[in-house]
CSV table of C-alpha atoms in Angstrom, one decimal:
chain,number,residue,atom,x,y,z
N,285,MET,CA,120.2,195.4,43.7
N,286,LYS,CA,120.6,195.7,39.9
N,287,ILE,CA,119.7,192.7,37.8
N,288,LEU,CA,120.1,192.3,34.1
N,289,LEU,CA,118.0,189.7,32.2
N,290,ILE,CA,119.4,188.7,28.8
N,291,ASP,CA,116.7,186.8,26.9
N,292,ASP,CA,115.4,187.0,23.3
N,293,GLU,CA,111.9,185.9,24.2
N,294,ALA,CA,109.7,189.0,24.9
N,295,LYS,CA,107.1,186.8,26.7
N,296,HIS,CA,109.7,185.4,29.0
N,297,CYS,CA,111.1,188.8,29.8
N,298,GLN,CA,107.6,190.1,30.6
N,299,GLN,CA,107.1,187.2,33.1
N,300,TYR,CA,110.3,188.3,34.9
N,301,LYS,CA,109.2,192.0,34.9
N,302,ASP,CA,105.8,191.1,36.3
N,303,CYS,CA,107.4,188.9,39.0
N,304,ALA,CA,109.9,191.7,39.9
N,305,GLU,CA,107.1,194.2,40.3
N,306,ALA,CA,105.2,191.8,42.6
N,307,LEU,CA,108.2,191.1,44.9
N,308,LEU,CA,109.1,193.1,48.0
N,309,TYR,CA,112.8,192.8,47.2
N,310,PRO,CA,114.6,196.1,46.5
N,311,LEU,CA,115.6,195.3,42.9
N,312,GLU,CA,116.0,197.1,39.6
N,313,LEU,CA,115.5,194.9,36.6
N,314,SER,CA,116.9,195.7,33.1
N,315,THR,CA,116.4,193.5,30.0
N,316,ALA,CA,118.4,192.9,26.9
N,317,PHE,CA,117.1,191.0,23.9
N,318,GLY,CA,120.5,190.3,22.3
N,319,LEU,CA,124.2,190.1,22.7
N,320,LYS,CA,125.2,193.7,21.6
N,321,GLN,CA,122.5,195.3,23.7
N,322,ALA,CA,123.6,193.2,26.7
N,323,VAL,CA,127.3,194.1,26.3
N,324,SER,CA,126.4,197.8,26.0
N,325,LEU,CA,124.4,197.7,29.2
N,326,VAL,CA,127.1,195.9,31.1
N,327,GLU,CA,129.6,198.5,29.9
N,328,LYS,CA,127.4,201.4,31.2
N,329,CYS,CA,126.1,199.9,34.5
N,330,ILE,CA,127.3,197.7,37.3
N,331,TYR,CA,125.0,194.8,37.8
N,332,ASN,CA,125.0,192.5,40.8
N,333,ILE,CA,123.4,189.7,39.0
N,334,ILE,CA,123.0,188.7,35.3
N,335,ILE,CA,120.3,186.2,34.4
N,336,LEU,CA,121.4,184.8,31.0
N,337,ASP,CA,119.4,182.7,28.5
N,338,LEU,CA,122.0,180.4,27.0
N,339,GLU,CA,120.6,180.0,23.5
N,340,LEU,CA,119.3,183.5,22.5
N,341,ASN,CA,117.9,181.9,19.4
N,342,GLY,CA,117.5,184.4,16.5
N,343,SER,CA,119.7,186.9,18.3
N,344,ASP,CA,123.1,188.3,17.3
N,345,GLY,CA,124.9,185.8,19.4
N,346,ASP,CA,124.4,183.3,22.2
N,347,GLY,CA,125.1,183.0,25.9
N,348,ILE,CA,128.5,181.4,25.5
N,349,LEU,CA,129.6,184.2,23.3
N,350,PHE,CA,128.4,186.7,25.9
N,351,LEU,CA,130.3,184.9,28.7
N,352,THR,CA,133.4,185.1,26.4
N,353,GLN,CA,133.1,188.8,25.9
N,354,LEU,CA,132.3,189.4,29.6
N,355,ARG,CA,135.6,187.8,30.6
N,356,GLU,CA,137.4,190.1,28.2
N,357,MET,CA,135.8,193.2,29.8
N,358,LYS,CA,137.7,194.9,32.6
N,359,LEU,CA,134.9,195.0,35.1
N,360,LYS,CA,135.7,196.2,38.7
N,361,LYS,CA,133.5,193.4,40.0
N,362,LYS,CA,132.2,190.3,38.2
N,363,PRO,CA,128.4,190.0,38.5
N,364,TYR,CA,126.9,186.7,39.7
N,365,ILE,CA,125.9,184.8,36.6
N,366,ILE,CA,122.7,182.7,36.6
N,367,VAL,CA,122.2,180.7,33.4
N,368,ILE,CA,118.7,179.7,32.4
N,369,THR,CA,118.4,177.1,29.6
N,370,LYS,CA,116.3,174.4,27.9
N,371,ASN,CA,119.5,172.7,26.6
N,372,PRO,CA,120.0,169.4,28.5
N,373,SER,CA,123.6,168.9,27.3
N,374,TYR,CA,126.1,168.3,30.1
N,375,THR,CA,128.9,169.3,27.8
N,376,THR,CA,127.2,172.7,27.1
N,377,HIS,CA,126.6,173.2,30.8
N,378,ASN,CA,130.2,172.5,31.7
N,379,ILE,CA,131.4,174.9,29.0
N,380,ALA,CA,129.1,177.6,30.5
N,381,ARG,CA,130.5,176.9,34.0
N,382,SER,CA,134.1,177.0,32.7
N,383,MET,CA,133.3,180.4,31.1
N,384,GLY,CA,132.1,181.9,34.3
N,385,ALA,CA,128.5,180.9,34.9
N,386,ASP,CA,127.9,180.5,38.6
N,387,TYR,CA,124.6,178.5,38.6
N,388,LEU,CA,122.3,177.0,36.1
N,389,PHE,CA,118.5,176.6,36.1
N,390,MET,CA,116.8,174.2,33.7
N,391,LYS,CA,113.6,175.8,32.2
N,392,SER,CA,112.2,172.3,31.7
N,393,LYS,CA,112.2,171.5,35.4
N,394,PRO,CA,108.6,171.5,36.9
N,395,ASP,CA,109.5,173.9,39.6
N,396,TYR,CA,111.2,176.5,37.4
N,397,SER,CA,109.9,180.0,37.6
N,398,PRO,CA,111.1,183.6,37.7
N,399,ARG,CA,110.3,183.7,41.4
N,400,LEU,CA,112.5,180.7,42.0
N,401,VAL,CA,115.4,182.4,40.2
N,402,PHE,CA,114.9,185.7,42.1
N,403,ASP,CA,114.7,184.0,45.4
N,404,PHE,CA,117.9,182.1,44.8
N,405,ALA,CA,119.7,185.2,43.6
N,406,PHE,CA,118.8,187.1,46.7
N,407,LYS,CA,119.9,184.2,49.0
N,408,CYS,CA,123.3,184.2,47.2
N,409,MET,CA,123.7,188.0,47.3
N,410,LYS,CA,122.7,188.5,50.9
N,411,GLU,CA,125.5,189.7,53.1
N,412,PRO,CA,125.4,187.7,56.3
N,413,VAL,CA,126.0,189.5,59.5
N,414,LEU,CA,126.2,186.4,61.7
N,415,GLN,CA,127.7,183.0,61.1
N,416,ASN,CA,124.3,181.4,61.8
N,417,GLU,CA,122.7,183.4,58.9
N,418,ASN,CA,125.5,182.3,56.6
N,419,GLU,CA,124.8,178.6,57.6
N,420,ILE,CA,121.0,179.1,56.9
N,421,THR,CA,121.9,180.3,53.4
N,422,LEU,CA,124.3,177.4,52.9
N,423,GLU,CA,121.7,174.9,54.2
N,424,ALA,CA,119.1,176.2,51.6
N,425,ILE,CA,121.6,175.7,48.8
N,426,ILE,CA,122.5,172.2,49.9
N,427,THR,CA,118.9,171.3,50.4
N,428,ARG,CA,118.1,172.3,46.8
N,429,GLU,CA,121.0,170.3,45.5
N,430,ILE,CA,120.1,167.1,47.2
N,431,GLU,CA,116.4,167.5,46.4
N,432,LYS,CA,117.3,167.7,42.7
N,433,ILE,CA,118.9,164.2,43.1
N,434,GLY,CA,115.7,162.9,44.7
N,435,PHE,CA,116.1,163.1,48.4
N,436,THR,CA,112.8,164.0,50.1
N,437,SER,CA,111.7,165.5,53.4
N,438,SER,CA,110.2,162.1,54.5
N,439,MET,CA,113.7,160.6,54.7
N,440,GLY,CA,115.0,160.7,58.2
N,441,GLY,CA,118.6,160.7,57.0
N,442,LYS,CA,118.2,163.8,54.8
N,443,ARG,CA,118.7,166.1,57.8
N,444,TYR,CA,121.9,164.2,58.7
N,445,LEU,CA,123.2,164.4,55.1
N,446,ILE,CA,122.7,168.2,55.0
N,447,ASP,CA,124.6,168.7,58.3
N,448,ALA,CA,127.3,166.3,57.1
N,449,VAL,CA,127.8,168.3,53.9
N,450,ILE,CA,127.9,171.6,55.9
N,451,THR,CA,130.5,170.0,58.2
N,452,ALA,CA,132.6,168.8,55.2
N,453,ILE,CA,132.5,172.3,53.6
N,454,HIS,CA,133.6,173.9,56.9
N,455,LEU,CA,136.5,171.4,57.2
N,456,ASN,CA,137.6,172.3,53.7
N,457,LYS,CA,139.6,169.1,53.3
N,458,ASN,CA,140.1,166.9,50.3
N,459,ASN,CA,139.5,163.7,52.2
N,460,PRO,CA,137.9,164.3,55.6
N,461,SER,CA,137.3,161.3,57.9
N,462,LEU,CA,133.6,160.5,58.3
N,463,LYS,CA,134.2,158.5,61.6
N,464,THR,CA,136.4,161.1,63.4
N,465,GLU,CA,135.5,164.5,61.8
N,466,ILE,CA,131.9,164.4,60.4
N,467,TYR,CA,129.7,161.8,62.1
N,468,PRO,CA,130.6,162.9,65.6
N,469,VAL,CA,129.7,166.6,64.8
N,470,VAL,CA,126.4,165.7,63.3
N,471,ALA,CA,125.6,163.2,66.1
N,472,ARG,CA,126.3,165.8,68.8
N,473,LYS,CA,124.0,168.2,67.1
N,474,HIS,CA,121.1,165.8,67.0
N,475,LYS,CA,121.9,164.0,70.2
N,476,LYS,CA,122.3,160.7,68.4
N,477,THR,CA,125.0,158.1,68.1
N,478,ASP,CA,127.5,158.1,65.2
N,479,TRP,CA,125.9,154.8,64.1
N,480,ASN,CA,122.5,156.5,63.9
N,481,VAL,CA,123.9,159.2,61.7
N,482,GLU,CA,125.8,156.8,59.4
N,483,ARG,CA,122.8,154.5,59.0
N,484,GLY,CA,120.4,157.4,58.5
N,485,ILE,CA,122.4,158.8,55.6
N,486,ARG,CA,122.9,155.3,54.2
N,487,ASN,CA,119.2,154.5,54.3
N,488,ALA,CA,118.3,157.8,52.7
N,489,ILE,CA,120.7,157.2,49.8
N,490,ILE,CA,119.4,153.7,49.2
N,491,LYS,CA,115.8,154.9,49.2
N,492,THR,CA,116.6,157.8,46.9
N,493,TRP,CA,118.2,155.4,44.3
N,494,ARG,CA,115.2,153.1,44.5
N,495,ILE,CA,112.5,155.7,44.0
N,496,THR,CA,114.1,158.2,41.7
N,497,ASP,CA,114.1,157.7,37.9
N,498,ILE,CA,117.4,156.9,36.3
N,499,ASP,CA,117.5,160.0,34.1
N,500,THR,CA,117.2,162.3,37.1
N,501,LEU,CA,119.9,160.5,38.9
N,502,LEU,CA,122.3,160.6,35.9
N,503,GLU,CA,121.6,164.3,35.4
N,504,ASN,CA,122.1,165.4,39.0
N,505,TYR,CA,124.6,162.9,40.4
N,506,THR,CA,127.7,162.6,38.3
N,507,SER,CA,130.2,161.0,40.7
N,508,ASN,CA,131.0,157.4,41.6
N,509,THR,CA,128.8,154.6,42.9
N,510,ASP,CA,129.7,151.4,44.8
N,511,TYR,CA,130.5,148.7,42.3
N,512,ASP,CA,128.7,146.0,44.3
N,513,THR,CA,125.5,147.8,45.3
N,514,GLY,CA,125.0,150.4,42.6
N,515,PHE,CA,124.5,153.1,45.2
N,516,PRO,CA,127.0,155.8,46.2
N,517,THR,CA,128.7,155.3,49.6
N,518,ASN,CA,128.0,157.9,52.3
N,519,LYS,CA,131.4,159.4,51.7
N,520,GLU,CA,130.9,159.6,47.9
N,521,MET,CA,127.6,161.4,48.4
N,522,ILE,CA,128.9,163.8,51.0
N,523,LEU,CA,132.0,164.7,49.1
N,524,PHE,CA,130.1,165.0,45.8
N,525,VAL,CA,127.6,167.6,47.2
N,526,SER,CA,130.2,169.5,49.2
N,527,ASP,CA,132.7,169.7,46.3
N,528,LYS,CA,129.9,170.9,44.0
N,529,ILE,CA,128.8,173.6,46.5
N,530,LYS,CA,132.3,174.8,47.0
N,531,SER,CA,133.0,175.0,43.2
N,532,GLU,CA,129.7,176.5,42.1
N,533,PHE,CA,128.6,178.6,45.0
N,534,ALA,CA,131.9,180.1,46.2
N,535,GLY,CA,130.3,183.6,46.0
N,536,CYS,CA,127.4,182.6,48.2
N,537,ILE,CA,129.2,180.9,51.1
N,538,ALA,CA,132.4,183.0,51.4
């Protein structure tokens, strides 16, 4: 697997190189410190993944400009674009996504590391042979997304929520029925009642909203909440996560 890292910080690039050398993954890592160098490398080589620093401070351009130029290049296959950034602006993140970024890692997050980025990249690029393997990859992506919101392993309903999101993605409907299409599937899998599944997810949502700081919630949950309670409903949460996965990870779950 060929990976291109575009980052103007030599120290950060070295961290990625050291990590790549320590991994058992079959990867070839190239680095570019600026826009012109990055474009030149992409023109000469087919990369599976591009890890792009959004700011590129002091360079001859920035990540948004690179994404613009990448769209204009007639590549046979678009590489999977992982953006890494310290910029907290939702507007900037949305621009990057609209320009072709597939996923975004915040450098300011406590768990951010080159290893985390590499692990995620390989999960996304892995070609599943069996449907079960595909679901394991999908489960890992969903787990990461809901944990960013604040759901923890100690919450009994977290497992139900993950399976509910998987079911919603497989249904591929704009407005699936929880009572007839999602809860029964999850309940059968866990040998529980539909009521157990509904209450488990509900309790997990309530607990998450009570223990997670407001900034984290606002950053990672951008959909509706119930007007009376201040919490998302089960359906709002399930559809928010499933829609986000389908829009941002289409290349991973196809």
